[in-house]
Short mmCIF file of C-alpha atoms in Angstrom, two decimals:
data_model
loop_
_atom_site.label_atom_id
_atom_site.label_comp_id
_atom_site.label_asym_id
_atom_site.label_seq_id
_atom_site.Cartn_x
_atom_site.Cartn_y
_atom_site.Cartn_z
CA MET A 745 27.97 8.61 -3.42
CA ARG A 746 28.62 6.23 -0.56
CA VAL A 747 26.94 2.85 -1.02
CA ASP A 748 25.81 0.61 1.82
CA HIS A 749 24.46 -2.89 1.38
CA ASP A 750 21.52 -4.15 3.38
CA GLN A 751 20.49 -7.77 2.87
CA GLU A 752 17.01 -9.11 3.45
CA ALA A 753 17.33 -12.05 5.82
CA GLY A 754 17.45 -15.26 3.85
CA SER A 755 16.79 -13.57 0.51
CA GLY A 756 20.33 -13.35 -0.80
CA ILE A 757 19.41 -10.01 -2.38
CA SER A 758 21.72 -7.08 -1.74
CA VAL A 759 20.19 -3.62 -1.84
CA ALA A 760 22.17 -0.44 -2.42
CA ALA A 761 21.22 2.53 -0.27
CA ALA A 762 19.23 5.28 -1.98
CA PRO A 763 19.25 9.03 -1.31
CA LEU A 764 16.64 9.84 1.32
CA LEU A 765 14.29 12.70 1.96
CA ASP A 766 14.62 12.08 5.67
CA ASN A 767 17.46 10.91 7.87
CA SER A 768 18.85 7.61 6.62
CA THR A 769 17.63 4.57 8.49
CA ALA A 770 19.21 1.15 8.32
CA ASP A 771 15.90 -0.70 8.49
CA CYS A 772 14.18 0.50 5.32
CA ILE A 773 11.51 -1.57 3.66
CA VAL A 774 10.73 0.70 0.68
CA ARG A 775 13.24 2.80 -1.26
CA ALA A 776 13.19 4.86 -4.41
CA GLU A 777 16.32 6.13 -6.15
CA ARG A 778 16.02 8.62 -9.01
CA LEU A 779 12.70 7.04 -9.89
CA GLY A 780 10.96 8.43 -12.95
CA LYS A 781 8.07 7.63 -15.26
CA GLN A 782 7.18 9.10 -18.62
CA VAL A 783 4.75 8.09 -21.34
CA ILE A 784 4.42 9.02 -24.98
CA SER A 785 1.45 11.26 -25.76
CA PRO A 786 0.32 12.75 -29.10
CA GLU A 787 2.20 15.92 -28.10
CA GLY A 788 5.38 13.98 -27.29
CA PRO A 789 6.93 12.59 -24.09
CA LEU A 790 4.88 13.33 -20.95
CA VAL A 791 6.79 13.27 -17.67
CA ILE A 792 4.61 11.92 -14.86
CA LEU A 793 7.31 11.45 -12.20
CA ASP A 794 10.83 12.86 -12.17
CA ASP A 795 13.84 12.07 -9.95
CA ILE A 796 11.93 10.63 -6.98
CA ASN A 797 14.18 9.79 -4.01
CA PHE A 798 13.04 8.64 -0.58
CA SER A 799 13.12 5.83 1.94
CA ILE A 800 10.49 4.40 4.28
CA ALA A 801 11.34 2.53 7.49
CA ARG A 802 9.63 -0.60 8.69
CA GLY A 803 6.47 0.21 10.61
CA GLU A 804 6.15 3.79 9.35
CA SER A 805 2.92 5.24 8.02
CA VAL A 806 3.39 7.60 5.09
CA ALA A 807 0.80 9.59 3.14
CA VAL A 808 1.41 10.65 -0.46
CA VAL A 809 -0.66 13.71 -1.32
CA GLY A 810 -0.97 16.05 -4.27
CA ALA A 811 -3.39 17.43 -6.83
CA SER A 812 -5.26 15.15 -9.21
CA GLY A 813 -2.92 14.05 -11.98
CA SER A 814 0.22 14.68 -9.93
CA GLY A 815 1.34 11.06 -10.21
CA LYS A 816 0.32 9.69 -6.81
CA SER A 817 -1.22 6.44 -8.04
CA THR A 818 1.59 6.02 -10.57
CA LEU A 819 4.13 6.24 -7.75
CA LEU A 820 2.20 3.68 -5.73
CA GLY A 821 2.17 1.34 -8.71
CA LEU A 822 5.94 1.67 -9.17
CA LEU A 823 6.65 1.03 -5.49
CA ALA A 824 4.42 -2.06 -5.51
CA GLY A 825 5.91 -3.43 -8.71
CA LEU A 826 2.62 -3.12 -10.58
CA ASP A 827 4.32 -0.85 -13.11
CA VAL A 828 7.93 -0.40 -14.24
CA PRO A 829 9.80 2.92 -14.17
CA SER A 830 11.25 4.72 -17.17
CA GLN A 831 14.33 5.43 -15.08
CA GLY A 832 15.72 4.82 -11.63
CA ARG A 833 15.22 1.94 -9.21
CA ALA A 834 12.83 0.88 -6.47
CA TRP A 835 13.21 -1.69 -3.70
CA LEU A 836 10.41 -3.43 -1.86
CA ALA A 837 10.97 -5.63 1.20
CA GLY A 838 14.66 -6.02 0.34
CA ALA A 839 14.13 -6.90 -3.33
CA ASP A 840 15.30 -4.77 -6.24
CA LEU A 841 12.10 -4.67 -8.30
CA GLY A 842 14.09 -4.01 -11.46
CA SER A 843 15.81 -7.37 -11.08
CA LEU A 844 12.52 -9.29 -11.00
CA ASP A 845 10.32 -10.31 -13.91
CA GLU A 846 6.53 -9.94 -13.79
CA ASP A 847 6.07 -13.33 -12.11
CA GLY A 848 8.75 -12.53 -9.54
CA ARG A 849 7.12 -9.23 -8.66
CA ALA A 850 3.72 -10.94 -8.35
CA LEU A 851 5.18 -13.55 -6.01
CA LEU A 852 6.79 -10.85 -3.88
CA ARG A 853 3.45 -9.02 -3.61
CA ALA A 854 1.62 -12.22 -2.70
CA ARG A 855 4.04 -12.92 0.13
CA ARG A 856 4.79 -9.47 1.48
CA VAL A 857 2.16 -6.92 0.38
CA GLY A 858 -1.49 -6.03 1.03
CA PHE A 859 -3.68 -3.60 -0.95
CA VAL A 860 -6.72 -1.46 -0.20
CA PHE A 861 -8.27 0.35 -3.18
CA GLN A 862 -10.79 3.17 -3.56
CA SER A 863 -13.05 0.89 -5.63
CA PHE A 864 -12.73 -2.01 -3.10
CA GLN A 865 -11.95 -4.55 -5.88
CA LEU A 866 -13.69 -7.44 -4.18
CA LEU A 867 -14.45 -10.49 -6.30
CA THR A 868 -18.18 -10.18 -6.93
CA GLY A 869 -18.78 -13.93 -7.23
CA LEU A 870 -17.31 -14.63 -3.80
CA THR A 871 -18.82 -13.99 -0.38
CA ALA A 872 -17.16 -11.69 2.14
CA LEU A 873 -15.62 -14.71 3.84
CA GLU A 874 -14.38 -16.16 0.55
CA ASN A 875 -12.80 -12.83 -0.44
CA VAL A 876 -10.80 -12.77 2.79
CA LEU A 877 -10.12 -16.49 2.66
CA LEU A 878 -8.70 -16.51 -0.89
CA PRO A 879 -5.25 -14.94 -0.22
CA LEU A 880 -4.82 -17.13 2.85
CA GLU A 881 -5.55 -20.28 0.87
CA LEU A 882 -3.29 -19.21 -1.99
CA ALA A 883 -0.51 -18.68 0.52
CA GLY A 884 -1.12 -22.14 1.99
CA GLN A 885 -1.89 -20.77 5.44
CA PRO A 886 -2.94 -23.42 7.95
CA ASP A 887 -6.37 -22.91 9.52
CA ALA A 888 -7.16 -20.27 6.88
CA ARG A 889 -10.92 -20.30 7.50
CA ARG A 890 -10.51 -19.56 11.20
CA GLN A 891 -8.13 -16.69 10.41
CA ALA A 892 -10.54 -15.23 7.85
CA LEU A 893 -13.47 -15.40 10.27
CA GLU A 894 -11.39 -13.73 12.98
CA LEU A 895 -10.50 -10.89 10.62
CA LEU A 896 -14.12 -10.40 9.61
CA GLU A 897 -15.03 -10.32 13.30
CA ARG A 898 -12.27 -7.75 13.87
CA VAL A 899 -13.79 -5.44 11.25
CA GLY A 900 -17.30 -6.04 12.63
CA LEU A 901 -18.64 -8.15 9.76
CA GLN A 902 -18.72 -11.72 11.03
CA ALA A 903 -22.51 -11.69 10.68
CA ARG A 904 -22.14 -10.72 7.00
CA ALA A 905 -19.61 -13.45 6.16
CA ARG A 906 -21.96 -15.18 3.70
CA HIS A 907 -23.06 -12.00 1.95
CA TYR A 908 -21.82 -11.09 -1.53
CA PRO A 909 -20.33 -7.64 -2.28
CA SER A 910 -23.56 -6.54 -4.00
CA GLN A 911 -25.37 -7.16 -0.70
CA LEU A 912 -23.00 -4.92 1.27
CA SER A 913 -22.81 -1.15 1.61
CA GLY A 914 -19.75 0.74 0.42
CA GLY A 915 -18.39 0.99 3.95
CA GLU A 916 -18.94 -2.72 4.52
CA GLN A 917 -17.20 -3.58 1.26
CA GLN A 918 -14.21 -1.49 2.27
CA ARG A 919 -14.08 -3.24 5.65
CA VAL A 920 -13.99 -6.59 3.84
CA ALA A 921 -11.21 -5.21 1.63
CA ILE A 922 -9.24 -4.14 4.71
CA ALA A 923 -9.67 -7.56 6.28
CA ARG A 924 -8.45 -9.15 3.04
CA ALA A 925 -5.45 -6.79 2.88
CA PHE A 926 -4.34 -7.76 6.38
CA ALA A 927 -5.09 -11.47 5.89
CA GLY A 928 -1.54 -12.37 4.92
CA ASN A 929 0.00 -10.31 7.74
CA PRO A 930 1.80 -8.17 5.12
CA ASP A 931 5.05 -6.31 5.64
CA VAL A 932 3.76 -3.42 3.53
CA LEU A 933 0.20 -2.23 3.03
CA PHE A 934 -0.54 0.05 0.06
CA ALA A 935 -3.80 2.01 0.18
CA ASP A 936 -4.98 4.06 -2.82
CA GLU A 937 -7.66 6.58 -1.81
CA PRO A 938 -9.24 4.13 0.68
CA THR A 939 -11.95 6.62 1.70
CA GLY A 940 -12.52 8.13 -1.76
CA ASN A 941 -15.87 6.41 -2.42
CA LEU A 942 -17.25 6.83 1.09
CA ASP A 943 -19.20 9.56 2.84
CA GLN A 944 -17.39 11.52 5.54
CA LYS A 945 -18.80 9.62 8.52
CA THR A 946 -18.12 6.20 7.01
CA GLY A 947 -14.71 7.36 5.82
CA HIS A 948 -13.78 8.39 9.36
CA ARG A 949 -14.70 4.94 10.67
CA ILE A 950 -12.63 3.31 7.93
CA ILE A 951 -9.62 5.50 8.82
CA GLU A 952 -9.84 4.49 12.47
CA LEU A 953 -10.17 0.80 11.57
CA LEU A 954 -7.30 0.91 9.09
CA PHE A 955 -4.89 2.46 11.57
CA ALA A 956 -6.06 0.29 14.47
CA LEU A 957 -5.35 -2.88 12.49
CA ASN A 958 -2.07 -1.42 11.28
CA ARG A 959 -0.94 -0.74 14.85
CA GLU A 960 -1.82 -4.32 15.82
CA GLN A 961 0.04 -5.94 12.93
CA GLY A 962 2.88 -3.43 12.60
CA ALA A 963 2.84 -3.24 8.81
CA THR A 964 4.42 -0.35 6.96
CA LEU A 965 1.53 1.74 5.60
CA ILE A 966 1.84 3.77 2.40
CA LEU A 967 -1.30 5.51 1.27
CA VAL A 968 -2.39 7.90 -1.44
CA THR A 969 -5.09 10.34 -0.42
CA HIS A 970 -6.80 13.66 -1.06
CA ASP A 971 -8.18 13.53 2.49
CA PRO A 972 -6.25 15.81 4.89
CA GLU A 973 -7.77 14.01 7.88
CA LEU A 974 -6.42 10.70 6.63
CA ALA A 975 -2.99 12.19 5.86
CA ALA A 976 -2.82 13.67 9.37
CA TYR A 977 -2.95 10.18 10.89
CA CYS A 978 0.37 9.30 9.22
CA ASP A 979 3.88 9.69 10.59
CA ARG A 980 5.02 11.54 7.47
CA VAL A 981 3.43 13.31 4.51
CA LEU A 982 5.10 13.37 1.09
CA GLU A 983 3.69 15.78 -1.48
CA LEU A 984 3.85 15.39 -5.25
CA ASP A 985 3.84 18.58 -7.30
CA ASP A 986 4.33 18.51 -11.05
CA GLY A 987 6.00 15.11 -10.85
CA ARG A 988 8.49 16.06 -8.15
CA LEU A 989 8.38 14.98 -4.52
CA ARG A 990 8.94 16.94 -1.36
CA GLU A 991 8.37 16.17 2.30
CA ARG A 992 5.77 18.30 4.00
CA ARG A 993 7.06 19.41 7.38
CA GLU A 994 5.15 20.91 10.28
CA PRO A 995 6.02 24.58 11.09
#
């Protein structure tokens, strides 16, 4: 196999090219090469993911779909460095995740990654403003409060800045979560079933907001979803079936 070497500017980390599902692109921000995950069950080894190979270019939006239990969230966790593979390699923003320890992966996520989860995962003891403000302050961003207020205004919640998550509806909590995810101007945004806990009307509004903000900031968007409407917004759709990945192509 021919090997190219891309280097993240200023990182000093060389990244070997992985086999791709689509045409190879020189400006990839996420790669998986022969990625696999298995766990030990009472019945023996259970293969969750097997021989996953693909590449995602900067600025792309990609949906990962599949039946429940097909390994979608597991794949997201491997690509974000939240979990480690049983085999293969993954790269995120130029870094070989396998070469980093847990602290190194956490630092990479803090600097380069945003997350939106189905369960919102807001800190219940913090107001909406404080939830958005926290990653900015941790990153040492100047004028963090102004940035956080601007993001809350962008998602239509400036008037709810002092409200706690328990005082917000599900749709409002998800809008706060989206504002928080974009607060650090991430290179990559991972979204795991971002409309899963919302009714259809609210979910549609969240989809429109998520993609509007993504267009403005130009982040690479990788999302897991059961929602065909949400998947249809993406540039590409990758489907997991029995632990194997294929690209869904339009007829």
